[in-house]
Coordinates of C-alpha atoms in Angstrom, one line a residue:
X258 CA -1.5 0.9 -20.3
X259 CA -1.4 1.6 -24.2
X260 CA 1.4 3.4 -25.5
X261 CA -1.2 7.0 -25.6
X262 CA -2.2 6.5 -22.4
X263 CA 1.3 6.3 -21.1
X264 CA 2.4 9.2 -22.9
X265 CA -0.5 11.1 -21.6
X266 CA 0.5 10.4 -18.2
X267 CA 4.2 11.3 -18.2
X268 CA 3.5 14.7 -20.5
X269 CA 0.2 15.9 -19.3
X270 CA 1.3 19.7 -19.2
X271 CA 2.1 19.4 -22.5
X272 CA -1.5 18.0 -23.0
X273 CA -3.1 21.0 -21.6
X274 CA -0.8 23.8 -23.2
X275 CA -1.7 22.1 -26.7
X276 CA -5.1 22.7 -26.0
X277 CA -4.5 26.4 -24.9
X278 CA -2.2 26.9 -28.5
X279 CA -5.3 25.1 -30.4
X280 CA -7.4 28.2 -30.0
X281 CA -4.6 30.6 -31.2
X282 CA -2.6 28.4 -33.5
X283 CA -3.3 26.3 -36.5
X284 CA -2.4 23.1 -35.2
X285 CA -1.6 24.1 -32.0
X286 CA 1.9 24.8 -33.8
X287 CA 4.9 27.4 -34.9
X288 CA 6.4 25.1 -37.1
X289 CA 4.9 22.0 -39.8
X290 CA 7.7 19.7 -38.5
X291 CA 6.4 19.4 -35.1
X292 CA 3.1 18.2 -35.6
X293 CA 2.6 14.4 -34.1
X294 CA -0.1 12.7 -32.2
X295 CA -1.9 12.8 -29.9
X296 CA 0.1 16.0 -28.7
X297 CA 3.8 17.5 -29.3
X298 CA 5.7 18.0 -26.1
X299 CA 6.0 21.6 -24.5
X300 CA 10.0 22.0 -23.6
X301 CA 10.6 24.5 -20.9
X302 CA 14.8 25.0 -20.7
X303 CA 17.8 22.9 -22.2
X304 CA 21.5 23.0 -21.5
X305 CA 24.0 21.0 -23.6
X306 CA 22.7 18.2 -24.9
X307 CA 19.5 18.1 -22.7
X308 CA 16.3 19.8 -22.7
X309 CA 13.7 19.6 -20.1
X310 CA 10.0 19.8 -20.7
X311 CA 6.9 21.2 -18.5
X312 CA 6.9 18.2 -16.5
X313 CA 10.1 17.9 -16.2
X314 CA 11.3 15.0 -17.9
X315 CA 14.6 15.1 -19.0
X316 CA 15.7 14.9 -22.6
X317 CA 19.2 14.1 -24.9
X318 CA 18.1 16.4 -27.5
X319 CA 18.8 15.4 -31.6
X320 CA 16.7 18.0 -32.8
X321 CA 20.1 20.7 -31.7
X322 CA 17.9 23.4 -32.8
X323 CA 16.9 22.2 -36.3
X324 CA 20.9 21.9 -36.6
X325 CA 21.7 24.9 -35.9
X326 CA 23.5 24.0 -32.3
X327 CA 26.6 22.7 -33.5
X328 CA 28.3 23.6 -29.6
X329 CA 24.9 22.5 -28.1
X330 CA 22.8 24.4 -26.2
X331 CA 23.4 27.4 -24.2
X332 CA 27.4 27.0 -24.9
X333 CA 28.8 29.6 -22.6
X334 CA 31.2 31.7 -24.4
X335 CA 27.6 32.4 -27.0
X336 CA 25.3 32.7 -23.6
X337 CA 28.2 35.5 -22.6
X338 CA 28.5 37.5 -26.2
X339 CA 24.7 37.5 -26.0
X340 CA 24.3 38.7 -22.3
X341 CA 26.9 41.2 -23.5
X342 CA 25.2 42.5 -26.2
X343 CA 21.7 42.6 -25.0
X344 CA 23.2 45.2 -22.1
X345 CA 24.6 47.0 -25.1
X346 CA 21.5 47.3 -27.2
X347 CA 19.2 45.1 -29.4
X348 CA 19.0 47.3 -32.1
X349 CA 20.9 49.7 -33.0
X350 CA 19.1 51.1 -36.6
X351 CA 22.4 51.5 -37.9
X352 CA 26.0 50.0 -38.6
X353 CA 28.1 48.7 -36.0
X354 CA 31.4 47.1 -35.7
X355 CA 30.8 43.3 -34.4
X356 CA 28.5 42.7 -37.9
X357 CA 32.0 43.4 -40.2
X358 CA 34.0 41.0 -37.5
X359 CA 31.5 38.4 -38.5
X360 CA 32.0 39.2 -41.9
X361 CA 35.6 39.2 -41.9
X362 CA 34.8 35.3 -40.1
X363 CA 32.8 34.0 -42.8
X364 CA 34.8 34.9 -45.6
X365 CA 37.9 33.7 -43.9
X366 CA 36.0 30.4 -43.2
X367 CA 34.3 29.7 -46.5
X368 CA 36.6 29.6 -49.7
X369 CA 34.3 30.5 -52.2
X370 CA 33.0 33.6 -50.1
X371 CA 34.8 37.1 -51.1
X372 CA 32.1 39.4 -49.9
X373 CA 28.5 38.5 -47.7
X374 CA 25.1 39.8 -47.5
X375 CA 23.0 38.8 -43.8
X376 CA 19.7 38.4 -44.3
X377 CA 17.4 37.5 -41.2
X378 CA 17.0 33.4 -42.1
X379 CA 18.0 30.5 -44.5
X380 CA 15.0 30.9 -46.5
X381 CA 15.5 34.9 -47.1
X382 CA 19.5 33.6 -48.0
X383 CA 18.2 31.6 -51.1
X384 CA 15.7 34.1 -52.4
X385 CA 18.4 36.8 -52.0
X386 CA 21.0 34.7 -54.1
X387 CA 18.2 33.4 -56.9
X388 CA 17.5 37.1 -57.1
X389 CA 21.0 37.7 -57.8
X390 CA 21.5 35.2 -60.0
X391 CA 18.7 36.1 -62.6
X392 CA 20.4 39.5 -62.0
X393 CA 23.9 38.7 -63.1
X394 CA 22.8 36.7 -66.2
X395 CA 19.7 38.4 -67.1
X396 CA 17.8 35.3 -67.3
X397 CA 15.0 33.6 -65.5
X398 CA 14.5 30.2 -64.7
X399 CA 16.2 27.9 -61.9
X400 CA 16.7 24.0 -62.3
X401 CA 16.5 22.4 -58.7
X402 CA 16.1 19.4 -58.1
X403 CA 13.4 16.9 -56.8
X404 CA 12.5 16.6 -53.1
X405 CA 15.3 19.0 -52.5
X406 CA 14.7 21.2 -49.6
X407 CA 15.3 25.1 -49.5
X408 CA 13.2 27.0 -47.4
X409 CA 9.4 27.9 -47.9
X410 CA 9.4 30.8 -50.5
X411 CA 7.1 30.1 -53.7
X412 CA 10.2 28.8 -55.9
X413 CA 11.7 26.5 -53.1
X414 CA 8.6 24.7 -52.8
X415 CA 8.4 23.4 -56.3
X416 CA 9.5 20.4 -56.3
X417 CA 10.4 20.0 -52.5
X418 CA 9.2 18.7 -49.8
X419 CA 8.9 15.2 -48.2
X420 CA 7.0 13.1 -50.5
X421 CA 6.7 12.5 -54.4
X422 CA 5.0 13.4 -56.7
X423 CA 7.6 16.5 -57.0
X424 CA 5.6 17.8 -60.2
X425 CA 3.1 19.3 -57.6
X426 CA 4.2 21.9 -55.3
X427 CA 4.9 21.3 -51.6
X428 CA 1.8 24.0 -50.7
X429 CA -0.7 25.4 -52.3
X430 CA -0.7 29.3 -53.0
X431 CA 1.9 29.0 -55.2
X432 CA 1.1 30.7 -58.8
X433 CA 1.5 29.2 -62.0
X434 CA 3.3 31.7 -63.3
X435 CA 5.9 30.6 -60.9
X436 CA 6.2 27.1 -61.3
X437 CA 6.7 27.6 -64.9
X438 CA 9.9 29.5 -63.8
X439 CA 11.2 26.3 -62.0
X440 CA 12.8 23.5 -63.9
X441 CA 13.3 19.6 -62.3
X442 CA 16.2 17.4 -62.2
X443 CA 16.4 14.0 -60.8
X444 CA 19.0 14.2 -58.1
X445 CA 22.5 12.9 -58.7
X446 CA 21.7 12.4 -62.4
X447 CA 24.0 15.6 -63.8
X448 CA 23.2 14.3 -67.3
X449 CA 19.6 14.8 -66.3
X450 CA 20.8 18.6 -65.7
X451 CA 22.9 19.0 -68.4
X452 CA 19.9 18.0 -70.5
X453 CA 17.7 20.8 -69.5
X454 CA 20.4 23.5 -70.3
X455 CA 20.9 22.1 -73.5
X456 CA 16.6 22.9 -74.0
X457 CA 17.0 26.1 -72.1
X458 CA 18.6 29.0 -73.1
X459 CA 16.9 30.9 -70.2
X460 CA 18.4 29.7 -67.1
X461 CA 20.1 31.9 -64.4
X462 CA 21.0 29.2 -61.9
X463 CA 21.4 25.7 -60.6
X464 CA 20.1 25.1 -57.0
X465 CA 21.7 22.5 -54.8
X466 CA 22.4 20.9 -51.1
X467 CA 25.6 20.0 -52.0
X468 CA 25.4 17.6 -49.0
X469 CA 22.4 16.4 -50.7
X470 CA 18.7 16.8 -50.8
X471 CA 16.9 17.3 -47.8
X472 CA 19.6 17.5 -44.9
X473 CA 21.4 14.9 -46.8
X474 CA 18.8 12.2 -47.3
X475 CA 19.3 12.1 -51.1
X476 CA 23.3 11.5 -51.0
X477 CA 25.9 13.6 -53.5
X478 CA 29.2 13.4 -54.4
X479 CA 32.3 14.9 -55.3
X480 CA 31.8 14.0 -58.9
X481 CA 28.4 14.7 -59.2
X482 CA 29.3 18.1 -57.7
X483 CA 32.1 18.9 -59.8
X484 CA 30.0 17.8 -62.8
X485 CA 27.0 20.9 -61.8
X486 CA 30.5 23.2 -61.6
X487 CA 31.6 22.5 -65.0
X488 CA 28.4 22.3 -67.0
X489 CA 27.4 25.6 -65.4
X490 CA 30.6 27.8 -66.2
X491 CA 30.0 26.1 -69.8
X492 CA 26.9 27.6 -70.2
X493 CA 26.7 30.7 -68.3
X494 CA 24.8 30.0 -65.4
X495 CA 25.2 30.7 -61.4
X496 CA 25.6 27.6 -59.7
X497 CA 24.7 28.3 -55.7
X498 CA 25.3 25.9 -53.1
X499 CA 22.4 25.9 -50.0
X500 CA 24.6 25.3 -47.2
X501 CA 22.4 26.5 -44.6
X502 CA 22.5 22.8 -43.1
X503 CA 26.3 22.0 -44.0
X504 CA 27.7 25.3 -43.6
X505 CA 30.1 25.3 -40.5
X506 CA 29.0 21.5 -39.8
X507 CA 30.7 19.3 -42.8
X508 CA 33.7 21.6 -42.3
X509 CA 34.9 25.0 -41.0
X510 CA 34.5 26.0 -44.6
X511 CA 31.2 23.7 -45.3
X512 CA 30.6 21.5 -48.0
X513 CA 32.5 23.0 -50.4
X514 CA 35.5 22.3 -48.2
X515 CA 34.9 19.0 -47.9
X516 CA 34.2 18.3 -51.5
X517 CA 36.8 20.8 -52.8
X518 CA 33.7 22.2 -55.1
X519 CA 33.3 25.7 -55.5
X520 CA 30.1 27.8 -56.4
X521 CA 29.8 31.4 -57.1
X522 CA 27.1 31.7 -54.4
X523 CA 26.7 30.2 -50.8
X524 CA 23.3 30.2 -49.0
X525 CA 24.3 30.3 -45.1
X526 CA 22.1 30.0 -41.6
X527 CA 21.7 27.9 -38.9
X528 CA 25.2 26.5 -37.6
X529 CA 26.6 30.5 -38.9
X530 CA 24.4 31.7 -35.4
X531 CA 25.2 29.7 -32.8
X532 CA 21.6 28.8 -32.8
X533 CA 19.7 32.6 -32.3
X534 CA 17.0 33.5 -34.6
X535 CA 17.5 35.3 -37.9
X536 CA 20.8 33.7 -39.0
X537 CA 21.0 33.6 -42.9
X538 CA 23.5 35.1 -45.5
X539 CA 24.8 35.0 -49.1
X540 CA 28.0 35.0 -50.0
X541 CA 30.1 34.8 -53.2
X542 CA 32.1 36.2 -55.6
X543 CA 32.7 40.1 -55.7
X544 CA 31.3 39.9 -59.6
X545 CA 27.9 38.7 -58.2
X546 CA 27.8 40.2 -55.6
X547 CA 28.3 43.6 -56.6
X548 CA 24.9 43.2 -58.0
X549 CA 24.0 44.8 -54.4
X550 CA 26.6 48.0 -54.6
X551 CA 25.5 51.4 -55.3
X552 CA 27.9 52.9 -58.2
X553 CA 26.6 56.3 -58.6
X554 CA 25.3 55.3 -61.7
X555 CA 21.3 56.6 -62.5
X556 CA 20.5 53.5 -65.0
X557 CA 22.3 51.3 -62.7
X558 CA 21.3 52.0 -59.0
X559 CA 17.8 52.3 -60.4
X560 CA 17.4 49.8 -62.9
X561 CA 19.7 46.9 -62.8
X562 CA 21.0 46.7 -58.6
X563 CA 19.5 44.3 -56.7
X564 CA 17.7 45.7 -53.5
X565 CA 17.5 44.1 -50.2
X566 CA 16.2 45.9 -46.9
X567 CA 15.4 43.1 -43.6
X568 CA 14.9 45.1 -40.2
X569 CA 16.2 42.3 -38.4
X570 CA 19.9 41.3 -40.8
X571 CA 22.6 41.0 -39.1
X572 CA 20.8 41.7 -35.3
X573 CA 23.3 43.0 -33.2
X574 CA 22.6 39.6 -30.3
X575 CA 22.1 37.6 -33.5
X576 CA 25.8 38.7 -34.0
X577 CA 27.7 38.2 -30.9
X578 CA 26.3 34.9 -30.8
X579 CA 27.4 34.1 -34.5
X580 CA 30.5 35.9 -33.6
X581 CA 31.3 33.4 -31.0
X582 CA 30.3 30.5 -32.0
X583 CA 32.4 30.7 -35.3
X584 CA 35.7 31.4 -33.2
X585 CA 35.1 28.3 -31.6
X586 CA 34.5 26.3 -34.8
X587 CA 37.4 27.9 -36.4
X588 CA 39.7 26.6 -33.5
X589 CA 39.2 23.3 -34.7
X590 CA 37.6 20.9 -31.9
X591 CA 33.9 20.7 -32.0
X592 CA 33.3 19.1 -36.1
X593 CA 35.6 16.3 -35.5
X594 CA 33.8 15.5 -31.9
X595 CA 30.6 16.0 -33.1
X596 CA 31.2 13.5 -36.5
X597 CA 33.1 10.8 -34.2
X598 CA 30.1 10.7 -32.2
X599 CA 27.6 10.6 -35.1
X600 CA 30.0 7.8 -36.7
X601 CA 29.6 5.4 -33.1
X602 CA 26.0 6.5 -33.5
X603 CA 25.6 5.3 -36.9
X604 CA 27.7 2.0 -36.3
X605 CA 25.7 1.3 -33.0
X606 CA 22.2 1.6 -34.4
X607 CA 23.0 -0.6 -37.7
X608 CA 24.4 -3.1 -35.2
X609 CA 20.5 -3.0 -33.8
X610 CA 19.2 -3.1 -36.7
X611 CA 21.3 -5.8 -37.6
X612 CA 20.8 -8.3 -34.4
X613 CA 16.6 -7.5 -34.9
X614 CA 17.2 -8.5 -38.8
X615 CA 14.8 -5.4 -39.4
X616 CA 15.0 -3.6 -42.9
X617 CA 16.5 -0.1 -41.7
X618 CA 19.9 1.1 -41.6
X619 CA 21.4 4.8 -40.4
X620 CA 23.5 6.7 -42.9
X621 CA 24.9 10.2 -43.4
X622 CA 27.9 12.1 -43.1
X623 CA 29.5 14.3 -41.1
X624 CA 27.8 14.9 -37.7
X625 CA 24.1 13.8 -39.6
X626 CA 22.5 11.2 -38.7
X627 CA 20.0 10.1 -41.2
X628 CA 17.4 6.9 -40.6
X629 CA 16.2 4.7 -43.4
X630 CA 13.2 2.9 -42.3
X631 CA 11.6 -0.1 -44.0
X632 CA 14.0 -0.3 -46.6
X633 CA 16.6 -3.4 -47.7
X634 CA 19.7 -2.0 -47.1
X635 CA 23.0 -3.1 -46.7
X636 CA 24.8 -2.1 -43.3
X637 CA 27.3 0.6 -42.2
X638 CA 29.8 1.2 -43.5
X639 CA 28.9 0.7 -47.1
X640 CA 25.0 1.5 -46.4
X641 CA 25.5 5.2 -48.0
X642 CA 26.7 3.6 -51.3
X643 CA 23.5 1.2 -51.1
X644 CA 21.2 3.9 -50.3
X645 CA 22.7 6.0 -53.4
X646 CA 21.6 2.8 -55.2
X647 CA 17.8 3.2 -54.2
X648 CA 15.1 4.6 -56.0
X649 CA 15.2 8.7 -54.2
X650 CA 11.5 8.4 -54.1
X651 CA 11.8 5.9 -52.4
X652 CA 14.2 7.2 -50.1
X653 CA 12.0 10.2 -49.2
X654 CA 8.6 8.2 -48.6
X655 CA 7.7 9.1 -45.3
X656 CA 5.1 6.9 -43.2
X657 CA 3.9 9.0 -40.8
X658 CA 2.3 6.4 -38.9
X659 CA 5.3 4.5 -38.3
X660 CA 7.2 7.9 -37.3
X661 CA 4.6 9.1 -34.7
X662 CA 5.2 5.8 -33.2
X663 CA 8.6 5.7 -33.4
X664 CA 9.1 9.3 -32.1
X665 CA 6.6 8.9 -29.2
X666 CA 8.3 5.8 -28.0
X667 CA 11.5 6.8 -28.1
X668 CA 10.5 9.9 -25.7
X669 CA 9.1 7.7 -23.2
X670 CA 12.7 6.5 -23.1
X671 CA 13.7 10.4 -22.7
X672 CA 15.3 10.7 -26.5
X673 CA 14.1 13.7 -28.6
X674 CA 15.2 13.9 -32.9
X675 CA 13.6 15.1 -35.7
X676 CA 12.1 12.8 -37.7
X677 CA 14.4 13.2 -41.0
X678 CA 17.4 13.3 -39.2
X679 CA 19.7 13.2 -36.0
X680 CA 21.9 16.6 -35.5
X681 CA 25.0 15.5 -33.3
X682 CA 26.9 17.9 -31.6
X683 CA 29.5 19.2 -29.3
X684 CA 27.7 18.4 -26.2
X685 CA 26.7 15.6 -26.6
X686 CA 28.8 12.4 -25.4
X687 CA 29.8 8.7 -25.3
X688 CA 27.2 8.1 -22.5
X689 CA 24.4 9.7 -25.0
X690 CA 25.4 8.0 -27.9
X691 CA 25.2 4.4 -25.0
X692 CA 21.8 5.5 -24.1
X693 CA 20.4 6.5 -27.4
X694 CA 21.1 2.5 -28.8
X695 CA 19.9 1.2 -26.3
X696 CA 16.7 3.4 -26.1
X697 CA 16.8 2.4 -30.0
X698 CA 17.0 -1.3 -29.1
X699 CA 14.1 -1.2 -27.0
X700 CA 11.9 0.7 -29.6
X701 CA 12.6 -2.3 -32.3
X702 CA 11.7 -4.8 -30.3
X703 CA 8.4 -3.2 -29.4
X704 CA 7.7 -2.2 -33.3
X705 CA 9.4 -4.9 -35.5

């Protein structure tokens, strides 16, 4: 039985709900990341670290929600605050007093963050704050930098994405007016930076992952980092830190507490949630951020505030949820589990790799697990200082041949990640992490 065939056999709901989403979907799909061949599988319910799809084949689940289930799924104290609320009301149209408790945890959590804006998702979050930005300096451009990844709005996608070449925007439908707006700098290269605000006199802000490009794939540093912070107070520009993958994961206080790297704004989502849709958030200093206060002021409120409306920010079961999750977080127990684990994981599969003498390793930091595939590298620990040593094109090449295979053996084995990375969490344990190398093993030997 070929490897299709045998998938085909163990998932064939999935099969025929693809088929049914074909007709209404493009790609049969609600997201570009879940696209593989022949067919993605349909999942049904999860708890913990499992999920469960239509056929009922049991998964330990790396995907954790895109990364946003930090306590896994359904953790009960969130499942409560949700039922809660839901009983309460969905939607109130107005204020209520659980959205300035989650206020009040944020910017008790996150050093840089004196007041906070919700938005309904991580993309709206770094809109909101280059908005901002070009507010509070009166200036237009951004420098980002290459294969960095910040959402899907026109300005993200220049120079993101998976693959080079990062001159040509991630998607089309992306004016030219725009891209002229967006300036490129190779990652981890601050001179490279510095350069282009020496040439530009018209830049409002430096965009950055400060765990590095695209859920960490494209490693920083404290140096580099505290490089972007001084070259940007020198020359007048907002530096903003997207930590809608490392906020609440790196550290109760994000990256920026675990490099000791301030910016005056923080983009926020995912982990901030507890893993319910429309998490997002900027957050900073009051100075910025009063961009969004009325003052009573005709030529101000009309002509320099910046405006925001979002039906859905700061949802009331979007709340509770966030609301609990962060007391939990705060309490100190779930990052250090959840990186010990991804640390064993990381050690474990480079000893595969290792004993197969295949050119791969596993790097990241914190509870990320990132693969390397095809790639000379040297092995955990030191393999982040040799991957920082790589070409990042080469680092973000993605074969999506070898992926598909990859992925769809490794769920015959009843392991579920996202391709780009593995999201480890509270739920999961030692037995997972066991199960996952082996699983691992078995998928090198079949593919090396």
């Amino acid at each position: 039985m070929s490897l299709e065939e045998e998938f085909k056999k163990r998932l064939p709901s999935s099969e025929k709900l693809f088929r049914r989403a074909l007709r209404v979907l493009p790609d049969g799909l609600t997201h570009e990341v879940y696209y593989m061949r022949p067919y993605p599988p349909f999942m049904e319910k999860a708890a913990g670290a499992r999920k469960w799809d239509l056929d009922s084949n049991e998964y330990i689940d790396y995907w954790m929600g895109h990364g946003s289930l930090l306590l896994g799924h359904c953790y009960p104290d969130v499942v409560q605050a949700v039922r809660e609320q839901v009983g309460k009301g969905t939607h109130y149209g107005s204020c209520y007093p659980l959205e300035v408790e989650w206020a009040e945890l944020v910017t008790s959590m996150v050093p840089s963050a004196k007041m906070i804006r919700f938005t309904a998702s991580g993309t709206e979050a770094v809109m909101l704050a280059v908005k901002l930005a070009r507010a509070f300096t009166g200036k237009d451009k951004v420098i980002k930098l290459e294969g960095g990844f910040h959402g899907w709005s026109d300005y993200a996608q220049i120079g993101g994405g998976l693959t080079p070449p990062y001159d040509v925007p991630a998607s089309s439908g992306i004016p030219q007016e725009v891209r002229n707006t967006v300036l490129l700098a190779r990652p981890g290269d601050a001179e490279a930076a510095l350069e282009l605000l020496r040439r530009h006199h018209d830049v409002a802000c430096v965009l950055v992952e400060p765990g590095g490009g695209l859920v960490g794939r494209l490693p920083s540093s404290r140096e580099y980092l505290g490089r972007l912070r001084w070259m940007t107070q020198k020359y007048g520009v907002v530096l903003i830190f997207d930590e809608v993958v490392t906020g609440f994961r790196y550290a109760p206080g994000g990256c920026q507490e675990y490099w000791g790297v301030l910016p005056d704004l923080t983009c926020l989502g995912k982990v901030m949630a507890g893993g319910m849709p429309g998490a997002g958030a900027v957050a900073g200093n009051r100075e910025i951020m009063s961009f969004l206060s009325r003052k009573g002021d005709i030529e101000w409120d009309r002509y320099r505030r910046v405006e925001h409306h979002g039906t859905f920010n700061a949802a009331p079961a979007t709340v509770a949820a966030g609301v609990a999750t962060l007391r939990v977080i705060k309490s100190g127990a779930a990052i250090p589990e959840a990186d010990r684990l991804a640390d064993r994981l990381r050690h474990g599969l480079n000893e595969v790799f290792r004993t197969h003498g295949v050119r791969c390793c596993m790097y990241g930091r914190s509870s990320l697990v990132l693969p390397l595939l095809n790639h000379d590298c040297e092995l955990f620990p030191q393999c982040e200082r040799a991957v920082c040593s790589l070409d990042y094109r080469l680092i973000n090449r993605f074969d999506p041949e070898v992926h598909a295979s990859l992925r769809e053996r490794m769920l015959l084995q009843g392991i579920d990640f996202f391709p780009v990375a593995m999201f480890l969490s509270f739920a999961h344990s030692d037995d997972d992490v066991e199960r996952t190398v082996q699983a691992w093993d078995n998928t090198v030997k079949a593919m090396k």
